[in-house]
mmCIF file of C-alpha atoms and ligand atoms in Angstrom:
data_model
loop_
_atom_site.group_PDB
_atom_site.id
_atom_site.type_symbol
_atom_site.label_atom_id
_atom_site.label_comp_id
_atom_site.label_asym_id
_atom_site.label_seq_id
_atom_site.Cartn_x
_atom_site.Cartn_y
_atom_site.Cartn_z
ATOM 1 C CA UNK A 19 88.313 66.076 107.073
ATOM 2 C CA UNK A 20 91.719 66.502 106.310
ATOM 3 C CA UNK A 21 92.498 69.210 103.439
ATOM 4 C CA UNK A 22 93.720 66.439 101.393
ATOM 5 C CA UNK A 23 90.350 65.394 100.912
ATOM 6 C CA UNK A 24 89.145 68.876 99.445
ATOM 7 C CA UNK A 25 89.483 68.536 95.835
ATOM 8 C CA UNK A 26 86.492 70.699 94.700
ATOM 9 C CA UNK A 27 85.603 73.940 95.991
ATOM 10 C CA UNK A 28 82.344 75.703 95.384
ATOM 11 C CA UNK A 29 81.956 79.520 95.579
ATOM 12 C CA UNK A 30 78.305 80.886 95.739
ATOM 13 C CA UNK A 31 77.991 84.452 94.346
ATOM 14 C CA UNK A 32 80.060 85.826 91.515
ATOM 15 C CA UNK A 33 79.932 89.539 92.946
ATOM 16 C CA UNK A 34 82.719 91.557 94.283
ATOM 17 C CA UNK A 35 83.988 88.943 96.705
ATOM 18 C CA UNK A 36 83.007 85.562 95.204
ATOM 19 C CA UNK A 37 84.631 85.983 91.867
ATOM 20 C CA UNK A 38 87.871 86.836 93.662
ATOM 21 C CA UNK A 39 87.632 84.150 96.145
ATOM 22 C CA UNK A 40 86.942 81.570 93.316
ATOM 23 C CA UNK A 41 90.175 82.781 91.478
ATOM 24 C CA UNK A 42 92.035 82.629 94.642
ATOM 25 C CA UNK A 43 90.985 78.994 95.140
ATOM 26 C CA UNK A 44 91.876 78.137 91.511
ATOM 27 C CA UNK A 45 95.325 79.783 91.820
ATOM 28 C CA UNK A 46 95.853 77.422 94.439
ATOM 29 C CA UNK A 47 95.185 74.369 92.212
ATOM 30 C CA UNK A 48 91.633 73.671 93.306
ATOM 31 C CA UNK A 49 88.848 72.630 91.097
ATOM 32 C CA UNK A 50 86.133 75.380 91.581
ATOM 33 C CA UNK A 51 82.456 75.830 90.795
ATOM 34 C CA UNK A 52 81.539 79.395 90.758
ATOM 35 C CA UNK A 53 77.627 79.642 91.083
ATOM 36 C CA UNK A 54 75.349 82.681 90.749
ATOM 37 C CA UNK A 55 71.776 82.870 90.146
ATOM 38 C CA UNK A 56 72.605 85.436 87.614
ATOM 39 C CA UNK A 57 74.189 84.760 84.216
ATOM 40 C CA UNK A 58 75.062 88.534 83.953
ATOM 41 C CA UNK A 59 76.928 88.301 87.418
ATOM 42 C CA UNK A 60 78.891 85.422 86.335
ATOM 43 C CA UNK A 61 79.965 87.129 82.920
ATOM 44 C CA UNK A 62 80.654 90.232 84.765
ATOM 45 C CA UNK A 63 82.698 88.529 87.300
ATOM 46 C CA UNK A 64 84.626 86.463 84.682
ATOM 47 C CA UNK A 65 85.349 89.924 82.804
ATOM 48 C CA UNK A 66 86.521 91.399 85.774
ATOM 49 C CA UNK A 67 88.993 88.428 86.675
ATOM 50 C CA UNK A 68 90.330 88.615 83.204
ATOM 51 C CA UNK A 69 91.048 92.126 83.605
ATOM 52 C CA UNK A 70 92.772 91.602 86.848
ATOM 53 C CA UNK A 71 94.677 88.653 85.769
ATOM 54 C CA UNK A 72 95.963 90.451 82.743
ATOM 55 C CA UNK A 73 97.221 93.220 84.971
ATOM 56 C CA UNK A 74 99.344 90.631 86.805
ATOM 57 C CA UNK A 75 100.681 88.930 83.961
ATOM 58 C CA UNK A 76 101.785 92.460 82.503
ATOM 59 C CA UNK A 77 103.456 93.299 85.988
ATOM 60 C CA UNK A 78 105.065 89.749 85.614
ATOM 61 C CA UNK A 79 103.579 88.671 88.895
ATOM 62 C CA UNK A 80 101.914 85.764 87.150
ATOM 63 C CA UNK A 81 102.579 83.703 84.007
ATOM 64 C CA UNK A 82 99.917 83.554 81.291
ATOM 65 C CA UNK A 83 100.145 79.884 81.643
ATOM 66 C CA UNK A 84 99.408 80.071 85.235
ATOM 67 C CA UNK A 85 96.418 82.314 84.517
ATOM 68 C CA UNK A 86 94.884 80.201 81.811
ATOM 69 C CA UNK A 87 95.466 76.934 84.076
ATOM 70 C CA UNK A 88 93.529 78.736 86.854
ATOM 71 C CA UNK A 89 90.738 79.819 84.624
ATOM 72 C CA UNK A 90 90.547 76.230 83.288
ATOM 73 C CA UNK A 91 89.856 75.070 86.927
ATOM 74 C CA UNK A 92 86.776 77.255 87.291
ATOM 75 C CA UNK A 93 83.395 76.266 86.247
ATOM 76 C CA UNK A 94 81.005 79.066 85.686
ATOM 77 C CA UNK A 95 77.519 77.951 86.418
ATOM 78 C CA UNK A 96 74.066 79.271 87.184
ATOM 79 C CA UNK A 97 73.117 75.783 88.314
ATOM 80 C CA UNK A 98 73.334 74.327 92.002
ATOM 81 C CA UNK A 99 73.257 70.835 90.541
ATOM 82 C CA UNK A 100 76.555 71.376 89.531
ATOM 83 C CA UNK A 101 77.792 71.128 93.312
ATOM 84 C CA UNK A 102 77.139 67.380 93.662
ATOM 85 C CA UNK A 103 80.640 66.611 94.063
ATOM 86 C CA UNK A 104 82.008 69.735 96.185
ATOM 87 C CA UNK A 105 83.907 69.187 99.504
ATOM 88 C CA UNK A 106 83.976 72.723 100.813
ATOM 89 C CA UNK A 107 81.550 75.764 99.949
ATOM 90 C CA UNK A 108 82.061 79.453 100.525
ATOM 91 C CA UNK A 109 78.940 81.559 100.322
ATOM 92 C CA UNK A 110 79.236 84.868 98.920
ATOM 93 C CA UNK A 111 75.711 85.744 97.991
ATOM 94 C CA UNK A 112 73.889 89.191 98.778
ATOM 95 C CA UNK A 113 73.903 90.017 102.695
ATOM 96 C CA UNK A 114 70.225 88.978 103.452
ATOM 97 C CA UNK A 115 69.594 86.623 106.139
ATOM 98 C CA UNK A 116 66.314 84.893 104.585
ATOM 99 C CA UNK A 117 68.100 84.551 101.138
ATOM 100 C CA UNK A 118 71.123 82.834 102.613
ATOM 101 C CA UNK A 119 68.932 80.614 104.918
ATOM 102 C CA UNK A 120 67.160 79.364 101.876
ATOM 103 C CA UNK A 121 70.377 78.683 100.152
ATOM 104 C CA UNK A 122 71.929 76.919 102.841
ATOM 105 C CA UNK A 123 68.943 74.565 103.031
ATOM 106 C CA UNK A 124 69.488 73.841 99.307
ATOM 107 C CA UNK A 125 73.192 73.453 99.807
ATOM 108 C CA UNK A 126 72.347 70.693 102.439
ATOM 109 C CA UNK A 127 70.269 68.821 100.105
ATOM 110 C CA UNK A 128 72.701 69.090 97.010
ATOM 111 C CA UNK A 129 76.256 68.875 98.237
ATOM 112 C CA UNK A 130 77.683 65.647 99.691
ATOM 113 C CA UNK A 131 77.198 64.943 103.448
ATOM 114 C CA UNK A 132 80.739 65.453 104.332
ATOM 115 C CA UNK A 133 81.022 68.881 102.759
ATOM 116 C CA UNK A 134 81.634 72.206 105.026
ATOM 117 C CA UNK A 135 79.324 75.149 104.293
ATOM 118 C CA UNK A 136 81.070 78.493 105.056
ATOM 119 C CA UNK A 137 79.745 81.690 104.723
ATOM 120 C CA UNK A 138 81.726 84.771 104.002
ATOM 121 C CA UNK A 139 79.046 87.069 105.376
ATOM 122 C CA UNK A 140 80.744 90.355 107.089
ATOM 123 C CA UNK A 141 77.677 90.604 109.749
ATOM 124 C CA UNK A 142 75.709 87.207 109.640
ATOM 125 C CA UNK A 143 77.023 84.901 112.221
ATOM 126 C CA UNK A 144 76.753 81.286 111.094
ATOM 127 C CA UNK A 145 74.533 80.221 113.701
ATOM 128 C CA UNK A 146 71.854 81.992 112.085
ATOM 129 C CA UNK A 147 72.228 79.807 109.199
ATOM 130 C CA UNK A 148 73.455 76.437 110.530
ATOM 131 C CA UNK A 149 69.784 75.409 111.696
ATOM 132 C CA UNK A 150 68.711 75.667 108.096
ATOM 133 C CA UNK A 151 70.645 72.537 107.474
ATOM 134 C CA UNK A 152 70.954 69.019 108.889
ATOM 135 C CA UNK A 153 74.920 69.407 109.448
ATOM 136 C CA UNK A 154 75.055 72.293 111.724
ATOM 137 C CA UNK A 155 78.624 70.839 113.096
ATOM 138 C CA UNK A 156 79.724 71.564 109.551
ATOM 139 C CA UNK A 157 78.954 75.381 109.335
ATOM 140 C CA UNK A 158 81.247 78.022 109.967
ATOM 141 C CA UNK A 159 82.063 81.809 108.928
ATOM 142 C CA UNK A 160 84.975 82.043 106.736
ATOM 143 C CA UNK A 161 85.274 85.959 106.260
ATOM 144 C CA UNK A 162 87.688 87.417 103.636
ATOM 145 C CA UNK A 163 88.383 91.021 102.943
ATOM 146 C CA UNK A 164 88.124 92.981 99.891
ATOM 147 C CA UNK A 165 89.827 92.678 97.556
ATOM 148 C CA UNK A 166 89.931 88.966 98.065
ATOM 149 C CA UNK A 167 92.795 88.475 95.660
ATOM 150 C CA UNK A 168 95.107 90.817 97.600
ATOM 151 C CA UNK A 169 94.079 90.840 101.139
ATOM 152 C CA UNK A 170 96.046 88.040 103.044
ATOM 153 C CA UNK A 171 93.780 87.763 106.236
ATOM 154 C CA UNK A 172 90.692 85.466 106.651
ATOM 155 C CA UNK A 173 88.749 85.319 109.860
ATOM 156 C CA UNK A 174 87.536 81.770 110.555
ATOM 157 C CA UNK A 175 84.758 82.053 113.093
ATOM 158 C CA UNK A 176 83.620 79.323 115.010
ATOM 159 C CA UNK A 177 79.949 79.085 116.346
ATOM 160 C CA UNK A 178 78.594 76.887 119.222
ATOM 161 C CA UNK A 179 77.230 74.487 116.772
ATOM 162 C CA UNK A 180 80.574 74.314 114.768
ATOM 163 C CA UNK A 181 82.688 70.937 115.648
ATOM 164 C CA UNK A 182 86.404 71.167 116.192
ATOM 165 C CA UNK A 183 87.026 69.038 113.217
ATOM 166 C CA UNK A 184 85.140 71.815 111.056
ATOM 167 C CA UNK A 185 87.060 74.553 112.532
ATOM 168 C CA UNK A 186 90.588 72.950 111.882
ATOM 169 C CA UNK A 187 89.895 72.063 108.468
ATOM 170 C CA UNK A 188 88.616 75.650 107.421
ATOM 171 C CA UNK A 189 92.033 76.841 108.975
ATOM 172 C CA UNK A 190 93.835 74.411 107.043
ATOM 173 C CA UNK A 191 91.780 75.119 103.916
ATOM 174 C CA UNK A 192 92.373 78.880 104.158
ATOM 175 C CA UNK A 193 96.283 78.114 104.571
ATOM 176 C CA UNK A 194 96.159 75.793 101.507
ATOM 177 C CA UNK A 195 94.881 78.782 99.272
ATOM 178 C CA UNK A 196 97.950 80.886 100.472
ATOM 179 C CA UNK A 197 95.923 83.125 102.994
ATOM 180 C CA UNK A 198 96.718 83.773 106.623
ATOM 181 C CA UNK A 199 93.664 82.568 108.934
ATOM 182 C CA UNK A 200 92.716 83.746 112.416
ATOM 183 C CA UNK A 201 90.367 81.742 114.324
ATOM 184 C CA UNK A 202 87.709 83.368 116.573
ATOM 185 C CA UNK A 203 86.415 80.787 119.132
ATOM 186 C CA UNK A 204 83.223 82.368 119.663
ATOM 187 C CA UNK A 205 80.786 84.465 117.371
ATOM 188 C CA UNK A 206 80.546 87.970 117.679
ATOM 189 C CA UNK A 207 78.849 90.414 115.362
ATOM 190 C CA UNK A 208 81.570 92.282 113.149
ATOM 191 C CA UNK A 209 84.237 89.829 113.950
ATOM 192 C CA UNK A 210 87.693 91.436 114.979
ATOM 193 C CA UNK A 211 88.860 93.565 112.096
ATOM 194 C CA UNK A 212 85.600 95.374 111.535
ATOM 195 C CA UNK A 213 84.890 95.999 115.023
ATOM 196 C CA UNK A 214 88.097 97.512 115.779
ATOM 197 C CA UNK A 215 87.874 99.574 112.422
ATOM 198 C CA UNK A 216 84.324 100.535 113.634
ATOM 199 C CA UNK A 217 85.639 102.022 116.851
ATOM 200 C CA UNK A 218 88.522 103.867 115.136
ATOM 201 C CA UNK A 219 85.833 105.549 112.681
ATOM 202 C CA UNK A 220 83.455 106.367 115.822
ATOM 203 C CA UNK A 221 86.399 108.064 117.527
ATOM 204 C CA UNK A 222 87.283 110.022 114.278
ATOM 205 C CA UNK A 223 83.576 111.081 113.764
ATOM 206 C CA UNK A 224 83.631 112.158 117.458
ATOM 207 C CA UNK A 225 86.455 114.208 117.178
ATOM 208 C CA UNK A 226 85.207 116.013 113.831
ATOM 209 C CA UNK A 227 81.696 116.549 115.253
ATOM 210 C CA UNK A 228 83.204 117.968 118.382
ATOM 211 C CA UNK A 229 85.317 120.482 116.343
ATOM 212 C CA UNK A 230 88.444 119.161 117.580
ATOM 213 C CA UNK A 231 90.128 118.817 114.187
ATOM 214 C CA UNK A 232 89.116 118.658 110.467
ATOM 215 C CA UNK A 233 88.532 115.017 108.617
ATOM 216 C CA UNK A 234 91.447 116.379 106.503
ATOM 217 C CA UNK A 235 93.620 116.644 109.592
ATOM 218 C CA UNK A 236 92.076 113.717 111.345
ATOM 219 C CA UNK A 237 93.066 111.469 108.237
ATOM 220 C CA UNK A 238 96.441 112.831 108.310
ATOM 221 C CA UNK A 239 97.166 112.157 111.847
ATOM 222 C CA UNK A 240 96.168 108.505 111.239
ATOM 223 C CA UNK A 241 98.411 108.330 108.176
ATOM 224 C CA UNK A 242 101.505 110.015 109.581
ATOM 225 C CA UNK A 243 101.315 109.524 113.433
ATOM 226 C CA UNK A 244 99.822 105.937 113.254
ATOM 227 C CA UNK A 245 101.218 104.766 109.975
ATOM 228 C CA UNK A 246 97.615 103.672 108.652
ATOM 229 C CA UNK A 247 97.728 103.568 104.844
ATOM 230 C CA UNK A 248 94.533 105.459 104.610
ATOM 231 C CA UNK A 249 92.729 107.696 106.968
ATOM 232 C CA UNK A 250 89.298 106.848 108.474
ATOM 233 C CA UNK A 251 87.282 109.537 106.344
ATOM 234 C CA UNK A 252 88.993 108.676 103.234
ATOM 235 C CA UNK A 253 88.265 104.914 104.099
ATOM 236 C CA UNK A 254 84.481 105.752 104.686
ATOM 237 C CA UNK A 255 84.267 107.469 101.323
ATOM 238 C CA UNK A 256 85.826 104.466 99.532
ATOM 239 C CA UNK A 257 83.634 101.693 101.183
ATOM 240 C CA UNK A 258 80.616 104.136 100.828
ATOM 241 C CA UNK A 259 78.899 106.077 103.521
ATOM 242 C CA UNK A 260 75.532 104.409 102.801
ATOM 243 C CA UNK A 261 77.377 100.982 103.784
ATOM 244 C CA UNK A 262 78.585 102.635 107.012
ATOM 245 C CA UNK A 263 74.910 104.057 107.980
ATOM 246 C CA UNK A 264 73.163 100.608 107.098
ATOM 247 C CA UNK A 265 75.761 98.633 109.006
ATOM 248 C CA UNK A 266 74.993 100.933 112.204
ATOM 249 C CA UNK A 267 71.113 100.865 111.470
ATOM 250 C CA UNK A 268 71.349 96.991 111.624
ATOM 251 C CA UNK A 269 73.487 97.037 114.747
ATOM 252 C CA UNK A 270 70.920 99.688 116.568
ATOM 253 C CA UNK A 271 68.098 97.449 115.558
ATOM 254 C CA UNK A 272 69.802 94.307 116.936
ATOM 255 C CA UNK A 273 71.066 95.978 120.323
ATOM 256 C CA UNK A 274 68.511 98.991 120.725
ATOM 257 C CA UNK A 275 71.353 100.977 122.037
ATOM 258 C CA UNK A 276 71.316 104.542 120.833
ATOM 259 C CA UNK A 277 75.144 104.630 120.773
ATOM 260 C CA UNK A 278 74.926 101.943 117.738
ATOM 261 C CA UNK A 279 72.766 104.485 115.837
ATOM 262 C CA UNK A 280 74.649 106.117 112.599
ATOM 263 C CA UNK A 281 76.492 109.334 113.404
ATOM 264 C CA UNK A 282 74.816 112.586 112.714
ATOM 265 C CA UNK A 283 77.173 113.587 110.218
ATOM 266 C CA UNK A 284 77.000 110.130 108.254
ATOM 267 C CA UNK A 285 73.202 110.569 108.397
ATOM 268 C CA UNK A 286 73.120 114.131 106.901
ATOM 269 C CA UNK A 287 75.587 113.066 104.201
ATOM 270 C CA UNK A 288 73.521 109.990 103.255
ATOM 271 C CA UNK A 289 70.172 112.080 103.067
ATOM 272 C CA UNK A 290 71.961 114.387 100.768
ATOM 273 C CA UNK A 291 73.198 111.437 98.592
ATOM 274 C CA UNK A 292 76.787 112.278 99.252
ATOM 275 C CA UNK A 293 77.860 108.562 99.626
ATOM 276 C CA UNK A 294 81.636 108.880 98.818
ATOM 277 C CA UNK A 295 83.602 107.893 95.811
ATOM 278 C CA UNK A 296 80.629 106.271 94.050
ATOM 279 C CA UNK A 297 78.836 109.465 93.839
ATOM 280 C CA UNK A 298 81.807 111.872 93.352
ATOM 281 C CA UNK A 299 81.288 113.261 96.909
ATOM 282 C CA UNK A 300 81.582 112.229 100.595
ATOM 283 C CA UNK A 301 83.837 113.874 102.894
ATOM 284 C CA UNK A 302 86.122 114.644 100.155
ATOM 285 C CA UNK A 303 85.203 115.549 96.559
ATOM 286 C CA UNK A 304 86.176 113.365 93.631
ATOM 287 C CA UNK A 305 86.581 114.226 90.199
ATOM 288 C CA UNK A 306 88.348 111.666 87.825
ATOM 289 C CA UNK A 307 91.281 111.057 89.794
ATOM 290 C CA UNK A 308 91.069 110.029 93.550
ATOM 291 C CA UNK A 309 91.312 112.746 96.102
ATOM 292 C CA UNK A 310 94.896 113.147 97.394
ATOM 293 C CA UNK A 311 94.237 112.316 101.342
HETATM 294 N N1 NAD B 429 81.866 93.833 99.552
HETATM 295 C C1 NAD B 429 82.790 93.597 100.646
HETATM 296 O O1 NAD B 429 83.681 94.608 100.803
HETATM 297 C C2 NAD B 429 82.621 92.225 101.416
HETATM 298 C C3 NAD B 429 83.922 92.080 102.168
HETATM 299 C C4 NAD B 429 83.813 90.918 102.820
HETATM 300 C C5 NAD B 429 82.653 90.058 103.025
HETATM 301 N N2 NAD B 429 81.825 90.387 102.122
HETATM 302 C C6 NAD B 429 80.255 89.514 102.257
HETATM 303 O O2 NAD B 429 80.369 88.778 101.025
HETATM 304 C C7 NAD B 429 79.013 88.606 100.623
HETATM 305 C C8 NAD B 429 78.936 88.944 99.081
HETATM 306 O O3 NAD B 429 79.371 90.455 99.176
HETATM 307 P P1 NAD B 429 79.469 91.077 97.748
HETATM 308 O O4 NAD B 429 80.146 92.452 98.060
HETATM 309 O O5 NAD B 429 80.364 90.119 96.834
HETATM 310 O O6 NAD B 429 78.049 91.239 97.201
HETATM 311 P P2 NAD B 429 77.846 91.492 95.470
HETATM 312 O O7 NAD B 429 76.450 92.051 95.519
HETATM 313 O O8 NAD B 429 78.889 92.167 94.782
HETATM 314 O O9 NAD B 429 77.406 90.038 95.004
HETATM 315 C C9 NAD B 429 76.441 89.157 95.295
HETATM 316 C C10 NAD B 429 76.200 88.048 94.072
HETATM 317 O O10 NAD B 429 75.327 87.238 94.812
HETATM 318 C C11 NAD B 429 74.525 86.747 93.823
HETATM 319 N N3 NAD B 429 73.374 86.285 94.339
HETATM 320 C C12 NAD B 429 72.261 86.713 95.105
HETATM 321 N N4 NAD B 429 71.457 85.685 95.462
HETATM 322 C C13 NAD B 429 71.957 84.463 95.102
HETATM 323 C C14 NAD B 429 71.528 83.181 95.263
HETATM 324 N N5 NAD B 429 70.461 82.905 96.086
HETATM 325 N N6 NAD B 429 72.375 81.996 94.756
HETATM 326 C C15 NAD B 429 73.318 82.675 94.093
HETATM 327 N N7 NAD B 429 74.035 83.671 93.898
HETATM 328 C C16 NAD B 429 73.120 84.665 94.448
HETATM 329 C C17 NAD B 429 74.144 88.100 93.205
HETATM 330 O O11 NAD B 429 73.701 87.815 91.814
HETATM 331 C C18 NAD B 429 75.510 88.602 93.004
HETATM 332 O O12 NAD B 429 76.309 88.353 91.976
HETATM 333 C C19 NAD B 429 78.115 89.183 101.500
HETATM 334 O O13 NAD B 429 77.652 88.503 102.554
HETATM 335 C C20 NAD B 429 78.943 90.343 102.296
HETATM 336 O O14 NAD B 429 78.599 90.554 103.448
HETATM 337 C C21 NAD B 429 81.624 91.721 101.426
#
């Protein structure tokens, strides 16, 4: 399907990712249906977008006309029935396979036959969802990064079921919303960016656990020697040590490989409730202002 034929986009889930993805699409001129089962999530997502857009207007990055145009293009709804005319769907709901499969089966019934159904999941490859539909060749991963309004890269992942036409359309669609797509020709858990990041974090934890250097110094090395904008420990604090723990547990359950288990230090911190910025303590301690690292 050429991107000229994509007029209406649906984003499912108005949480951290979905709300911003809907605005990215609207700013690029698409009509968007942003659907969520929770009216509160929609309200909250809209409020956050309004704040973020206001900041951009104040900084002169966007005009208030452009912002109101974009908001006018977004339909906020709790009803899947509003997806009857959409051409491209980005699913960004809770990271639970059974709930996503149930949604994909419904999307297959409700959306037009030509519509592409893409998932923004960080860990679930689309072959786990494709067979819940009657159009597996039109299912793929389209993985945005947080915050989606800012981060330029999007990983488009082709499963064995995904047609070349779908992969090409997804790539073109990502370009049309002013993002930079990269195509992964085969499915792999974690995709590219998070796999590389995972290895970096593993090595950082190894160096810490073996007493080679403190977490502060390992972060400083990554920033000053490798030019990373943030060190691995500060980043774990930012994303949440519980997230790191759960991702590793899921990987361990899939592989059965002891090396995939969460590290000792992360496990200890999670057990103590030291989850990072969200609890005020992780590798660093946070008061009102973020720790300088
Ligand atoms: N948070 C991140 O940094 C990040 C980055 C990239 C990808 N992702 C992926 O994006 C997806 C969403 O993550 P998030 O962080 O935005 O989650 P979130 O918890 O912030 O939002 C999920 C939203 O989905 C809604 N929802 C739940 N079930 C639904 C259903 N059946 N139909 C419609 N809406 C439903 C919830 O009400 C909630 O508003 C996940 O698959 C995650 O792996 C997250």
